[in-house]
Structures are given as structure tokens and as C-alpha cells.
PDB file of C-alpha atoms in Angstrom:
ATOM      1  CA  MET Z   1       0.027   0.016   0.104  1.00 43.00           C
ATOM      2  CA  ASP Z   2       1.350   3.418  -0.961  1.00 43.00           C
ATOM      3  CA  LYS Z   3       1.636   5.648   2.124  1.00 40.00           C
ATOM      4  CA  SER Z   4       1.634   9.308   1.901  1.00 40.00           C
ATOM      5  CA  THR Z   5       4.375  11.456   3.691  1.00 36.00           C
ATOM      6  CA  HIS Z   6       1.876  14.219   4.111  1.00 38.00           C
ATOM      7  CA  LEU Z   7       0.021  14.051   7.510  1.00 38.00           C
ATOM      8  CA  LYS Z   8      -3.163  16.198   8.444  1.00 40.00           C
ATOM      9  CA  PRO Z   9      -4.252  16.230  12.015  1.00 42.00           C
ATOM     10  CA  ILE Z  10      -7.931  14.358  12.923  1.00 43.00           C
ATOM     11  CA  SER Z  11     -10.072  15.086  15.392  1.00 40.00           C
ATOM     12  CA  LEU Z  12      -7.771  13.882  18.401  1.00 41.00           C
ATOM     13  CA  ALA Z  13      -5.886  16.612  20.137  1.00 41.00           C
ATOM     14  CA  ALA Z  14      -3.182  18.256  18.041  1.00 41.00           C
ATOM     15  CA  ILE Z  15       0.540  17.839  18.948  1.00 38.00           C
ATOM     16  CA  ALA Z  16       1.071  21.024  20.929  1.00 38.00           C
ATOM     17  CA  ALA Z  17       3.945  23.476  20.142  1.00 36.00           C
ATOM     18  CA  THR Z  18       5.633  20.780  18.160  1.00 37.00           C
ATOM     19  CA  SER Z  19       5.908  19.281  14.186  1.00 36.00           C
ATOM     20  CA  MET Z  20       7.019  16.086  15.713  1.00 37.00           C
ATOM     21  CA  LEU Z  21       4.394  14.441  13.324  1.00 36.00           C
ATOM     22  CA  SER Z  22       5.028  15.869  10.149  1.00 37.00           C
ATOM     23  CA  ALA Z  23       6.564  12.491   8.676  1.00 36.00           C
ATOM     24  CA  CYS Z  24       5.483   8.782   9.102  1.00 38.00           C
ATOM     25  CA  GLY Z  25       8.942   7.772   8.356  1.00 37.00           C
ATOM     26  CA  GLY Z  26      11.069   6.176  10.505  1.00 38.00           C
ATOM     27  CA  SER Z  27      10.524   4.402  14.189  1.00 39.00           C
ATOM     28  CA  SER Z  28      11.162   7.747  15.896  1.00 39.00           C
ATOM     29  CA  SER Z  29      11.764  10.946  15.027  1.00 41.00           C
ATOM     30  CA  SER Z  30      12.120  13.392  17.794  1.00 42.00           C
ATOM     31  CA  THR Z  31      11.160  13.312  21.755  1.00 43.00           C
ATOM     32  CA  ASP Z  32       9.462  16.103  23.776  1.00 48.00           C
ATOM     33  CA  ASP Z  33      10.272  17.452  27.401  1.00 41.00           C
ATOM     34  CA  ASN Z  34       8.848  14.135  28.745  1.00 61.00           C
ATOM     35  CA  ASN Z  35      11.195  11.918  26.421  1.00 66.00           C
ATOM     36  CA  ALA Z  36       7.864  10.709  24.565  1.00 70.00           C
ATOM     37  CA  VAL Z  37       8.753   9.343  20.918  1.00 77.00           C
ATOM     38  CA  ALA Z  38       7.078  10.234  18.025  1.00 84.00           C
ATOM     39  CA  GLU Z  39       6.421   6.899  16.207  1.00 90.00           C
ATOM     40  CA  ALA Z  40       4.822   5.482  13.516  1.00 94.00           C
ATOM     41  CA  PHE Z  41       2.111   2.689  13.877  1.00 94.00           C
ATOM     42  CA  SER Z  42      -0.006   0.514  12.086  1.00 96.00           C
ATOM     43  CA  LEU Z  43      -3.038  -0.438  13.544  1.00 97.00           C
ATOM     44  CA  ASP Z  44      -3.711  -4.036  11.867  1.00 97.00           C
ATOM     45  CA  PHE Z  45      -7.029  -6.231  11.582  1.00 98.00           C
ATOM     46  CA  LYS Z  46      -8.142  -9.598  10.726  1.00 97.00           C
ATOM     47  CA  ALA Z  47     -11.268 -11.555  10.945  1.00 97.00           C
ATOM     48  CA  MET Z  48     -11.212 -15.084  12.672  1.00 97.00           C
ATOM     49  CA  SER Z  49     -13.872 -17.755  12.778  1.00 95.00           C
ATOM     50  CA  GLY Z  50     -13.094 -19.410  16.314  1.00 91.00           C
ATOM     51  CA  VAL Z  51      -9.548 -20.363  15.807  1.00 92.00           C
ATOM     52  CA  GLU Z  52      -9.176 -20.230  12.176  1.00 94.00           C
ATOM     53  CA  GLU Z  53      -8.302 -16.960   9.941  1.00 96.00           C
ATOM     54  CA  VAL Z  54     -10.940 -16.169   7.562  1.00 95.00           C
ATOM     55  CA  ASN Z  55      -9.754 -16.488   4.187  1.00 94.00           C
ATOM     56  CA  CYS Z  56     -11.592 -16.880   0.868  1.00 93.00           C
ATOM     57  CA  ASP Z  57     -10.947 -20.775   0.248  1.00 94.00           C
ATOM     58  CA  THR Z  58     -12.158 -22.020   3.203  1.00 93.00           C
ATOM     59  CA  MET Z  59     -15.752 -23.134   4.935  1.00 95.00           C
ATOM     60  CA  PHE Z  60     -15.887 -22.702   8.421  1.00 96.00           C
ATOM     61  CA  THR Z  61     -18.574 -24.836  10.198  1.00 95.00           C
ATOM     62  CA  GLY Z  62     -20.956 -24.819  13.382  1.00 94.00           C
ATOM     63  CA  TYR Z  63     -22.978 -21.632  12.348  1.00 96.00           C
ATOM     64  CA  GLY Z  64     -26.474 -21.262  12.676  1.00 93.00           C
ATOM     65  CA  SER Z  65     -28.684 -22.218  15.982  1.00 88.00           C
ATOM     66  CA  ASP Z  66     -28.189 -25.687  15.700  1.00 88.00           C
ATOM     67  CA  ALA Z  67     -24.675 -25.364  14.657  1.00 92.00           C
ATOM     68  CA  SER Z  68     -25.377 -27.452  11.324  1.00 92.00           C
ATOM     69  CA  TYR Z  69     -24.329 -24.922   9.177  1.00 95.00           C
ATOM     70  CA  SER Z  70     -21.192 -23.887   6.852  1.00 95.00           C
ATOM     71  CA  LEU Z  71     -20.383 -20.469   5.716  1.00 96.00           C
ATOM     72  CA  GLY Z  72     -17.428 -19.459   3.001  1.00 95.00           C
ATOM     73  CA  VAL Z  73     -16.891 -15.362   3.622  1.00 96.00           C
ATOM     74  CA  SER Z  74     -16.885 -13.658  -0.029  1.00 96.00           C
ATOM     75  CA  ASP Z  75     -16.782  -9.808   1.019  1.00 96.00           C
ATOM     76  CA  LEU Z  76     -15.643  -8.365   4.357  1.00 97.00           C
ATOM     77  CA  ARG Z  77     -15.275  -4.751   4.616  1.00 97.00           C
ATOM     78  CA  PHE Z  78     -15.940  -1.923   6.896  1.00 98.00           C
ATOM     79  CA  TYR Z  79     -15.471   1.726   7.610  1.00 98.00           C
ATOM     80  CA  VAL Z  80     -13.270   3.077  11.018  1.00 98.00           C
ATOM     81  CA  SER Z  81     -13.336   6.519  12.348  1.00 98.00           C
ATOM     82  CA  ASN Z  82     -12.931   8.174  15.671  1.00 97.00           C
ATOM     83  CA  ILE Z  83      -9.563   6.528  16.574  1.00 96.00           C
ATOM     84  CA  LYS Z  84      -8.406   7.311  19.778  1.00 96.00           C
ATOM     85  CA  PHE Z  85      -5.364   5.693  21.676  1.00 95.00           C
ATOM     86  CA  TYR Z  86      -4.592   5.949  25.602  1.00 95.00           C
ATOM     87  CA  ASP Z  87      -2.195   5.220  27.888  1.00 93.00           C
ATOM     88  CA  GLN Z  88      -2.377   3.038  31.130  1.00 94.00           C
ATOM     89  CA  TYR Z  89      -3.736   6.273  32.917  1.00 94.00           C
ATOM     90  CA  ASP Z  90      -6.429   6.265  30.139  1.00 95.00           C
ATOM     91  CA  VAL Z  91      -5.070   9.560  28.774  1.00 94.00           C
ATOM     92  CA  GLU Z  92      -5.383  10.239  25.111  1.00 95.00           C
ATOM     93  CA  ILE Z  93      -2.631   9.990  23.308  1.00 93.00           C
ATOM     94  CA  GLU Z  94      -1.744  12.599  20.655  1.00 91.00           C
ATOM     95  CA  ALA Z  95      -1.888  11.140  17.133  1.00 92.00           C
ATOM     96  CA  THR Z  96      -1.920  11.869  13.257  1.00 94.00           C
ATOM     97  CA  LEU Z  97      -3.069   9.425  10.384  1.00 96.00           C
ATOM     98  CA  ASP Z  98      -2.105   9.068   7.288  1.00 95.00           C
ATOM     99  CA  GLU Z  99      -4.011  10.188   4.115  1.00 95.00           C
ATOM    100  CA  ASN Z 100      -3.839   7.513   1.253  1.00 96.00           C
ATOM    101  CA  GLU Z 101      -6.614   5.450  -0.950  1.00 96.00           C
ATOM    102  CA  PHE Z 102      -7.930   3.847   2.230  1.00 97.00           C
ATOM    103  CA  GLN Z 103      -7.716   6.678   4.356  1.00 98.00           C
ATOM    104  CA  TYR Z 104      -9.744   9.995   4.042  1.00 97.00           C
ATOM    105  CA  GLN Z 105      -9.633  13.040   5.891  1.00 94.00           C
ATOM    106  CA  SER Z 106     -11.478  16.699   5.702  1.00 95.00           C
ATOM    107  CA  GLU Z 107     -12.592  19.220   7.804  1.00 94.00           C
ATOM    108  CA  GLN Z 108     -15.262  17.065   8.847  1.00 95.00           C
ATOM    109  CA  GLY Z 109     -13.146  14.042  10.222  1.00 95.00           C
ATOM    110  CA  PHE Z 110     -11.193  11.198   9.204  1.00 97.00           C
ATOM    111  CA  VAL Z 111     -12.303   7.531   8.223  1.00 98.00           C
ATOM    112  CA  ALA Z 112     -10.416   4.401   6.648  1.00 98.00           C
ATOM    113  CA  LEU Z 113     -11.677   1.358   4.960  1.00 98.00           C
ATOM    114  CA  ILE Z 114     -10.663  -2.023   6.180  1.00 98.00           C
ATOM    115  CA  ASP Z 115     -11.333  -4.824   3.162  1.00 97.00           C
ATOM    116  CA  LEU Z 116     -10.193  -8.151   4.391  1.00 96.00           C
ATOM    117  CA  THR Z 117     -11.427 -10.109   1.011  1.00 94.00           C
ATOM    118  CA  GLY Z 118     -10.352  -9.970  -2.668  1.00 91.00           C
ATOM    119  CA  ASN Z 119     -12.642 -11.471  -5.519  1.00 91.00           C
ATOM    120  CA  SER Z 120     -10.091 -13.814  -7.081  1.00 90.00           C
ATOM    121  CA  SER Z 121     -10.654 -17.297  -5.676  1.00 92.00           C
ATOM    122  CA  GLY Z 122     -12.996 -19.374  -3.692  1.00 88.00           C
ATOM    123  CA  THR Z 123     -16.138 -17.936  -2.316  1.00 90.00           C
ATOM    124  CA  CYS Z 124     -14.953 -14.239  -3.127  1.00 91.00           C
ATOM    125  CA  ALA Z 125     -14.980 -15.045  -6.835  1.00 90.00           C
ATOM    126  CA  LEU Z 126     -18.779 -15.768  -6.623  1.00 90.00           C
ATOM    127  CA  GLU Z 127     -20.393 -13.099  -8.705  1.00 84.00           C
ATOM    128  CA  SER Z 128     -23.517 -12.650  -6.461  1.00 84.00           C
ATOM    129  CA  LEU Z 129     -21.734 -12.081  -3.542  1.00 89.00           C
ATOM    130  CA  THR Z 130     -18.256 -10.733  -4.474  1.00 82.00           C
ATOM    131  CA  GLY Z 131     -16.667  -7.454  -3.063  1.00 86.00           C
ATOM    132  CA  THR Z 132     -13.637  -5.573  -4.566  1.00 91.00           C
ATOM    133  CA  ALA Z 133     -10.128  -6.851  -6.167  1.00 92.00           C
ATOM    134  CA  ARG Z 134      -8.155  -4.632  -3.647  1.00 92.00           C
ATOM    135  CA  THR Z 135      -7.571  -5.479   0.104  1.00 95.00           C
ATOM    136  CA  ASN Z 136      -6.264  -3.123   3.103  1.00 97.00           C
ATOM    137  CA  THR Z 137      -5.525  -4.679   6.685  1.00 97.00           C
ATOM    138  CA  GLU Z 138      -4.112  -1.742   8.270  1.00 97.00           C
ATOM    139  CA  ILE Z 139      -4.614   1.990   9.611  1.00 97.00           C
ATOM    140  CA  THR Z 140      -1.211   3.689   9.569  1.00 97.00           C
ATOM    141  CA  GLY Z 141      -0.261   7.056  11.219  1.00 96.00           C
ATOM    142  CA  THR Z 142       1.997   8.631  13.899  1.00 94.00           C
ATOM    143  CA  TYR Z 143       1.480   8.987  17.673  1.00 92.00           C
ATOM    144  CA  LEU Z 144       3.345  10.535  20.726  1.00 88.00           C
ATOM    145  CA  ASP Z 145       4.479   6.976  21.910  1.00 80.00           C
ATOM    146  CA  THR Z 146       3.524   7.141  25.931  1.00 83.00           C
ATOM    147  CA  GLY Z 147       2.776   3.631  26.084  1.00 89.00           C
ATOM    148  CA  VAL Z 148      -0.402   2.563  24.409  1.00 93.00           C
ATOM    149  CA  ALA Z 149      -2.934   0.452  26.650  1.00 95.00           C
ATOM    150  CA  LYS Z 150      -6.299   0.964  24.946  1.00 96.00           C
ATOM    151  CA  VAL Z 151      -7.829   1.845  21.520  1.00 97.00           C
ATOM    152  CA  SER Z 152     -11.181   2.772  20.789  1.00 97.00           C
ATOM    153  CA  PHE Z 153     -12.853   3.685  17.645  1.00 98.00           C
ATOM    154  CA  ASP Z 154     -16.543   3.319  15.567  1.00 98.00           C
ATOM    155  CA  LEU Z 155     -16.978   0.758  12.932  1.00 98.00           C
ATOM    156  CA  GLY Z 156     -18.955   3.363  10.302  1.00 97.00           C
ATOM    157  CA  LEU Z 157     -18.630   6.526   8.390  1.00 97.00           C
ATOM    158  CA  PRO Z 158     -19.129   9.600  10.500  1.00 97.00           C
ATOM    159  CA  GLN Z 159     -22.330  11.251   9.718  1.00 97.00           C
ATOM    160  CA  ALA Z 160     -20.672  14.580   8.975  1.00 97.00           C
ATOM    161  CA  ILE Z 161     -18.264  12.980   6.495  1.00 97.00           C
ATOM    162  CA  MET Z 162     -21.190  11.521   4.864  1.00 96.00           C
ATOM    163  CA  LYS Z 163     -23.286  14.329   4.480  1.00 96.00           C
ATOM    164  CA  ASP Z 164     -20.402  16.583   3.096  1.00 96.00           C
ATOM    165  CA  VAL Z 165     -19.470  14.026   0.533  1.00 96.00           C
ATOM    166  CA  ILE Z 166     -22.979  13.058  -1.003  1.00 96.00           C
ATOM    167  CA  ALA Z 167     -23.529  16.942  -0.710  1.00 95.00           C
ATOM    168  CA  THR Z 168     -20.615  18.015  -2.775  1.00 95.00           C
ATOM    169  CA  THR Z 169     -19.724  15.043  -5.151  1.00 95.00           C
ATOM    170  CA  SER Z 170     -21.462  12.231  -7.124  1.00 94.00           C
ATOM    171  CA  ALA Z 171     -21.051   8.511  -6.907  1.00 93.00           C
ATOM    172  CA  GLU Z 172     -18.659   8.504  -9.869  1.00 94.00           C
ATOM    173  CA  ASP Z 173     -16.092  11.363  -8.384  1.00 95.00           C
ATOM    174  CA  ALA Z 174     -16.510  10.616  -4.586  1.00 96.00           C
ATOM    175  CA  PRO Z 175     -13.151  10.467  -3.440  1.00 96.00           C
ATOM    176  CA  SER Z 176     -11.552   6.950  -2.273  1.00 97.00           C
ATOM    177  CA  PRO Z 177     -12.505   5.049  -0.003  1.00 97.00           C
ATOM    178  CA  LEU Z 178     -15.899   6.547  -0.192  1.00 97.00           C
ATOM    179  CA  ASN Z 179     -16.552   5.622  -3.829  1.00 95.00           C
ATOM    180  CA  GLU Z 180     -18.064   2.362  -2.425  1.00 94.00           C
ATOM    181  CA  MET Z 181     -20.065   1.113   0.335  1.00 94.00           C
ATOM    182  CA  TYR Z 182     -23.310   3.281  -0.075  1.00 93.00           C
ATOM    183  CA  TRP Z 183     -26.650   1.569  -0.104  1.00 93.00           C
ATOM    184  CA  SER Z 184     -27.331   3.925  -3.166  1.00 91.00           C
ATOM    185  CA  TRP Z 185     -26.336   7.618  -3.540  1.00 89.00           C
ATOM    186  CA  ALA Z 186     -29.408   9.147  -2.283  1.00 89.00           C
ATOM    187  CA  SER Z 187     -29.805   7.119   0.733  1.00 92.00           C
ATOM    188  CA  GLY Z 188     -26.266   7.108   2.510  1.00 93.00           C
ATOM    189  CA  TYR Z 189     -23.512   4.642   3.008  1.00 95.00           C
ATOM    190  CA  ARG Z 190     -23.473   1.246   4.673  1.00 96.00           C
ATOM    191  CA  HIS Z 191     -20.863   0.971   7.794  1.00 98.00           C
ATOM    192  CA  PHE Z 192     -20.017  -2.980   7.865  1.00 98.00           C
ATOM    193  CA  VAL Z 193     -20.505  -5.467   5.049  1.00 97.00           C
ATOM    194  CA  MET Z 194     -20.047  -9.397   5.304  1.00 97.00           C
ATOM    195  CA  ASN Z 195     -21.376 -11.330   2.358  1.00 96.00           C
ATOM    196  CA  PHE Z 196     -21.082 -15.271   2.357  1.00 96.00           C
ATOM    197  CA  ALA Z 197     -21.921 -18.568   1.011  1.00 95.00           C
ATOM    198  CA  ILE Z 198     -23.945 -21.005   3.245  1.00 95.00           C
ATOM    199  CA  GLU Z 199     -24.547 -24.461   3.326  1.00 93.00           C
ATOM    200  CA  ASP Z 200     -26.119 -26.915   5.458  1.00 91.00           C
ATOM    201  CA  THR Z 201     -25.373 -30.673   6.414  1.00 89.00           C
ATOM    202  CA  ASN Z 202     -27.791 -31.755   3.600  1.00 86.00           C
ATOM    203  CA  GLY Z 203     -25.727 -30.091   0.881  1.00 85.00           C
ATOM    204  CA  GLU Z 204     -28.481 -27.473   0.726  1.00 88.00           C
ATOM    205  CA  SER Z 205     -27.106 -23.862  -0.495  1.00 92.00           C
ATOM    206  CA  GLY Z 206     -27.859 -20.441   0.262  1.00 93.00           C
ATOM    207  CA  GLU Z 207     -26.520 -16.843   0.544  1.00 94.00           C
ATOM    208  CA  GLY Z 208     -25.796 -14.274   3.478  1.00 95.00           C
ATOM    209  CA  TYR Z 209     -26.172 -10.926   3.584  1.00 96.00           C
ATOM    210  CA  LEU Z 210     -24.914  -8.755   6.484  1.00 97.00           C
ATOM    211  CA  HIS Z 211     -25.207  -5.057   5.762  1.00 97.00           C
ATOM    212  CA  ILE Z 212     -25.160  -2.742   8.754  1.00 97.00           C
ATOM    213  CA  GLY Z 213     -25.649   1.132   7.713  1.00 97.00           C
ATOM    214  CA  SER Z 214     -27.308   4.420   8.874  1.00 96.00           C
ATOM    215  CA  ARG Z 215     -31.321   4.346   8.254  1.00 94.00           C
ATOM    216  CA  ASN Z 216     -33.963   6.920   7.496  1.00 94.00           C
ATOM    217  CA  CYS Z 217     -30.985   9.698   6.250  1.00 94.00           C
ATOM    218  CA  THR Z 218     -33.289  11.316   3.858  1.00 90.00           C
ATOM    219  CA  GLY Z 219     -36.706  12.574   2.597  1.00 84.00           C
ATOM    220  CA  ASP Z 220     -38.378  11.455  -0.798  1.00 84.00           C
ATOM    221  CA  GLY Z 221     -36.591  13.138  -3.464  1.00 83.00           C
ATOM    222  CA  LEU Z 222     -33.514  14.463  -1.261  1.00 92.00           C
ATOM    223  CA  LEU Z 223     -29.971  13.408  -0.844  1.00 94.00           C
ATOM    224  CA  ALA Z 224     -28.955  11.927   2.222  1.00 95.00           C
ATOM    225  CA  LEU Z 225     -28.701  14.370   4.989  1.00 96.00           C
ATOM    226  CA  GLU Z 226     -29.664  17.092   2.826  1.00 94.00           C
ATOM    227  CA  THR Z 227     -32.032  18.488   5.421  1.00 94.00           C
ATOM    228  CA  GLN Z 228     -30.612  16.924   8.520  1.00 94.00           C
ATOM    229  CA  ASP Z 229     -27.436  16.343  10.178  1.00 95.00           C
ATOM    230  CA  GLU Z 230     -27.608  12.898  11.028  1.00 96.00           C
ATOM    231  CA  CYS Z 231     -29.758   9.856  10.098  1.00 96.00           C
ATOM    232  CA  ASP Z 232     -32.605   8.888  12.462  1.00 95.00           C
ATOM    233  CA  PHE Z 233     -30.766   5.648  13.232  1.00 96.00           C
ATOM    234  CA  ILE Z 234     -27.244   5.868  13.028  1.00 97.00           C
ATOM    235  CA  ASN Z 235     -26.108   2.011  13.822  1.00 97.00           C
ATOM    236  CA  THR Z 236     -22.026   2.575  14.234  1.00 97.00           C
ATOM    237  CA  PRO Z 237     -20.888   0.115  16.325  1.00 98.00           C
ATOM    238  CA  LYS Z 238     -18.409   1.164  18.869  1.00 98.00           C
ATOM    239  CA  VAL Z 239     -15.568  -0.700  19.986  1.00 98.00           C
ATOM    240  CA  GLU Z 240     -13.174  -0.079  22.643  1.00 97.00           C
ATOM    241  CA  LEU Z 241     -10.030  -2.721  23.409  1.00 97.00           C
ATOM    242  CA  ASP Z 242      -8.220  -2.581  26.745  1.00 96.00           C
ATOM    243  CA  ASN Z 243      -4.620  -4.472  27.039  1.00 96.00           C
ATOM    244  CA  PHE Z 244      -3.963  -3.266  23.422  1.00 95.00           C
ATOM    245  CA  ASP Z 245      -0.610  -2.054  22.142  1.00 93.00           C
ATOM    246  CA  PRO Z 246      -0.360  -1.594  18.054  1.00 94.00           C
ATOM    247  CA  ALA Z 247       2.920  -2.879  18.202  1.00 92.00           C
ATOM    248  CA  VAL Z 248       2.179  -6.347  19.303  1.00 94.00           C
ATOM    249  CA  ASN Z 249      -1.607  -6.663  19.198  1.00 96.00           C
ATOM    250  CA  THR Z 250      -4.198  -7.238  16.126  1.00 97.00           C
ATOM    251  CA  VAL Z 251      -7.808  -6.142  16.145  1.00 98.00           C
ATOM    252  CA  VAL Z 252      -9.828  -9.152  15.259  1.00 97.00           C
ATOM    253  CA  VAL Z 253     -13.479  -9.286  14.190  1.00 98.00           C
ATOM    254  CA  ASP Z 254     -15.030 -12.384  15.437  1.00 97.00           C
ATOM    255  CA  ILE Z 255     -17.433 -13.862  12.938  1.00 97.00           C
ATOM    256  CA  GLU Z 256     -18.670 -16.452  15.300  1.00 96.00           C
ATOM    257  CA  SER Z 257     -19.684 -13.511  17.741  1.00 97.00           C
ATOM    258  CA  VAL Z 258     -21.166 -11.637  14.470  1.00 97.00           C
ATOM    259  CA  LEU Z 259     -23.453 -14.350  13.888  1.00 97.00           C
ATOM    260  CA  ALA Z 260     -24.027 -15.696  17.446  1.00 96.00           C
ATOM    261  CA  ASP Z 261     -28.029 -16.659  17.558  1.00 95.00           C
ATOM    262  CA  VAL Z 262     -29.072 -16.242  13.893  1.00 95.00           C
ATOM    263  CA  ALA Z 263     -30.768 -19.336  12.498  1.00 92.00           C
ATOM    264  CA  PHE Z 264     -29.460 -19.510   9.210  1.00 94.00           C
ATOM    265  CA  SER Z 265     -33.085 -20.511   7.955  1.00 87.00           C
ATOM    266  CA  SER Z 266     -36.490 -19.055   7.855  1.00 78.00           C
ATOM    267  CA  THR Z 267     -39.828 -20.727   7.088  1.00 67.00           C
ATOM    268  CA  SER Z 268     -42.460 -18.967   4.907  1.00 65.00           C
ATOM    269  CA  GLU Z 269     -45.609 -20.063   3.959  1.00 61.00           C
ATOM    270  CA  GLY Z 270     -44.439 -23.526   5.049  1.00 65.00           C
ATOM    271  CA  VAL Z 271     -41.347 -23.485   3.089  1.00 74.00           C
ATOM    272  CA  THR Z 272     -38.046 -23.577   4.823  1.00 76.00           C
ATOM    273  CA  THR Z 273     -35.038 -21.639   3.207  1.00 86.00           C
ATOM    274  CA  THR Z 274     -31.420 -21.252   3.914  1.00 91.00           C
ATOM    275  CA  GLY Z 275     -30.319 -18.006   4.300  1.00 92.00           C
ATOM    276  CA  VAL Z 276     -29.256 -14.866   6.491  1.00 95.00           C
ATOM    277  CA  SER Z 277     -30.472 -11.521   5.499  1.00 94.00           C
ATOM    278  CA  CYS Z 278     -29.969  -8.033   7.811  1.00 95.00           C
ATOM    279  CA  HIS Z 279     -29.908  -4.862   5.610  1.00 96.00           C
ATOM    280  CA  SER Z 280     -30.471  -2.875   9.021  1.00 95.00           C
ATOM    281  CA  ALA Z 281     -34.019  -3.278   8.949  1.00 93.00           C
ATOM    282  CA  PRO Z 282     -36.269  -3.443  11.899  1.00 91.00           C
ATOM    283  CA  SER Z 283     -36.211  -7.138  13.172  1.00 89.00           C
ATOM    284  CA  SER Z 284     -40.081  -7.322  12.673  1.00 89.00           C
ATOM    285  CA  VAL Z 285     -39.176  -7.154   9.010  1.00 90.00           C
ATOM    286  CA  GLN Z 286     -35.830  -8.742   8.777  1.00 93.00           C
ATOM    287  CA  ALA Z 287     -35.411 -10.834  11.998  1.00 93.00           C
ATOM    288  CA  ASP Z 288     -31.686 -11.930  11.531  1.00 94.00           C
ATOM    289  CA  CYS Z 289     -31.058  -8.007  12.331  1.00 96.00           C
ATOM    290  CA  GLY Z 290     -32.362  -8.819  15.837  1.00 95.00           C
ATOM    291  CA  PRO Z 291     -29.509 -10.944  17.355  1.00 96.00           C
ATOM    292  CA  ILE Z 292     -27.226  -9.208  14.755  1.00 97.00           C
ATOM    293  CA  PHE Z 293     -27.657  -5.921  16.307  1.00 97.00           C
ATOM    294  CA  VAL Z 294     -27.375  -7.385  19.825  1.00 97.00           C
ATOM    295  CA  ASN Z 295     -24.186  -8.821  18.666  1.00 98.00           C
ATOM    296  CA  PHE Z 296     -22.754  -5.450  17.583  1.00 98.00           C
ATOM    297  CA  GLY Z 297     -24.202  -3.232  20.457  1.00 98.00           C
ATOM    298  CA  ILE Z 298     -26.811  -1.403  18.472  1.00 97.00           C
ATOM    299  CA  SER Z 299     -30.008  -0.480  19.989  1.00 96.00           C
ATOM    300  CA  ALA Z 300     -32.595  -1.778  17.425  1.00 93.00           C
ATOM    301  CA  GLU Z 301     -35.104   0.947  19.069  1.00 94.00           C
ATOM    302  CA  THR Z 302     -32.976   3.684  18.766  1.00 96.00           C
ATOM    303  CA  GLY Z 303     -29.913   3.221  16.549  1.00 96.00           C
ATOM    304  CA  ASP Z 304     -27.379   4.147  19.640  1.00 97.00           C
ATOM    305  CA  SER Z 305     -24.593   2.064  20.039  1.00 97.00           C
ATOM    306  CA  LEU Z 306     -22.437   0.939  23.138  1.00 97.00           C
ATOM    307  CA  ALA Z 307     -18.737  -0.358  23.208  1.00 97.00           C
ATOM    308  CA  ALA Z 308     -19.554  -2.647  26.469  1.00 97.00           C
ATOM    309  CA  ASP Z 309     -22.162  -4.519  24.618  1.00 97.00           C
ATOM    310  CA  ASN Z 310     -20.330  -5.224  21.250  1.00 97.00           C
ATOM    311  CA  SER Z 311     -18.957  -8.816  21.467  1.00 97.00           C
ATOM    312  CA  THR Z 312     -17.596  -8.740  17.611  1.00 97.00           C
ATOM    313  CA  VAL Z 313     -14.457  -7.378  18.043  1.00 97.00           C
ATOM    314  CA  VAL Z 314     -11.842  -8.632  20.154  1.00 96.00           C
ATOM    315  CA  VAL Z 315      -7.839  -8.471  20.691  1.00 93.00           C
ATOM    316  CA  GLU Z 316      -5.319 -10.854  19.754  1.00 93.00           C
TER     317      GLU Z 316
END
């Protein structure tokens, strides 16, 4: 991945009275009066199914309410924003994030796209479920290293960025990585996407679509957030990871936890079909959204989220 050498401050506290974070080259560039070192960092991400790392060429077993389903991930992408690092005293560490094709920043804030799947092999090559060819497993930047002990972030696109980008660009000229992952240009963005192939023990196949995104973002005939600052249901999962140091730890999306308590089948008019469907609709419309929202720590009634209730992201 091509990393820019031009860094812009995000909404994290600015580096006071220094320019130590003006480049992201070596592991250290200078120190402040307390001997804290300005260091480049990489916040790394991956997905796991139990003890197995998720890839495009493996079917993972034990899914569904009766553990009789297997799945193969085809597309796994999500936005990450509002990143904050903390030291052992819970004091926020000053940081700057790079700007590149996967990391966008503006006056409205910062957002990065993590894309853990390509589209060239296995279930990732299935036409109906496939994602993008390019992948990205990290977020990079520089921080004043006073000893990182915790990281927090949101899984999603900030409302202010969504509003500005949709209002000032089109779907065709939106900046990378905001030229993908939208529901439709008029109705806003998805925050988290996971598509997957499903198979039961009898060989019956199906498809899974899990799309977490903001809802009720526009009126008829209007662009998303054209007349409001936030969607009625923001649906942005929050994450807080203790005992986390980017130098040694990885952020893990646990797809077993993401899909915990999801039935993997539904019955309509006496016909049972294999599949998972959640496009952030109320659970009365899409039953699978009920447990999935609980797993992500999202209130289906309000669209608010609590990091303490999110079981889907862990530390490795």
C-alpha cells in the first residue's frame, strides 16, 4: 500500500507546540520534554472464525442456531473512524493519521476502509456475493508514544463526512475510499458489509447478506442528510479494546460472535429456505437483524451503540 508522507491532524488532540508528527518515516523522529517518542504505527485488522483465520478458500463450520451450517466468506469490508489511543492512565495519546487511498480526512473528520477479502478465488469469486479486488488490513499514522494501553474507534462512516461527501460530489467522483459501500447515493452509506455463501449438512446452499448502515437519512427525492445532520438511526457500532498495543496486538473481527444466535434459515408459507439477511431493517421485517444488532451492541429502537455491549471485535 502506498503511504503518503503528508499527514493532516484529525479530531484527536493536535500535537502542541511541535511538528514532530510531520512525517511517518522511521520508528522515531524526535522527543518532547517528557522523552515521549513520535513513532509511526500500524493498527492491524483480521477476521477469525473460532481459531481459524478467515480466508476466501475455506468453509467454516458450526453456524446457525443448531450449529449445522457452514459458511464461506465472500466479502468483508467496513469503515473505521473516531480512532483514539490511550495510555495506562486512560489519558488520550496525541496522534496523526496518514492520508492515502484507504484513509480519507477532511474538516469533517477521518475515516478508513478495511477490506479483508479480494475477489479472485474461492467464495470471494462468486459473482452474486463478490466484493472488490483490492484489500487493506491496516490503518497507519504517527503518535506520541507514551505507552499505548487501549484503543477505541467506531465501525462506520461519521455522519458529518457522509453529509459533506454526498452533498459535494457524485457517486462517480467521490474520493477513495468513499466511492464504494453506499446503499445508493441518495440514501447514504453502509458501515459494515459481510456477504457469505452458506451450506447445510444436507448440501442445501444459500447466501448471507449482512449490511449494517444508517437508516432514515433522507426524505423523498432528497439526497442523504440534505435537510438533517444525522440519520434517524445511526447504527454505528462502537469498539473499545483494553490491554491493546498496536506494536504487538491485532484487532480481530470474530465472525462467530457477529452471527451468534442467527438461525441461518427461515420458514415462509411452509417453505424453509437457507440464508441470512440483514440490511439494517427492523427485526419485524428482517428477523436476522435482531440478534446481529445485539451482537454489535446497537439498539434497534434508537440506533445508538455501546462499546461495552459489542461482542464482535476482540484483541489478539
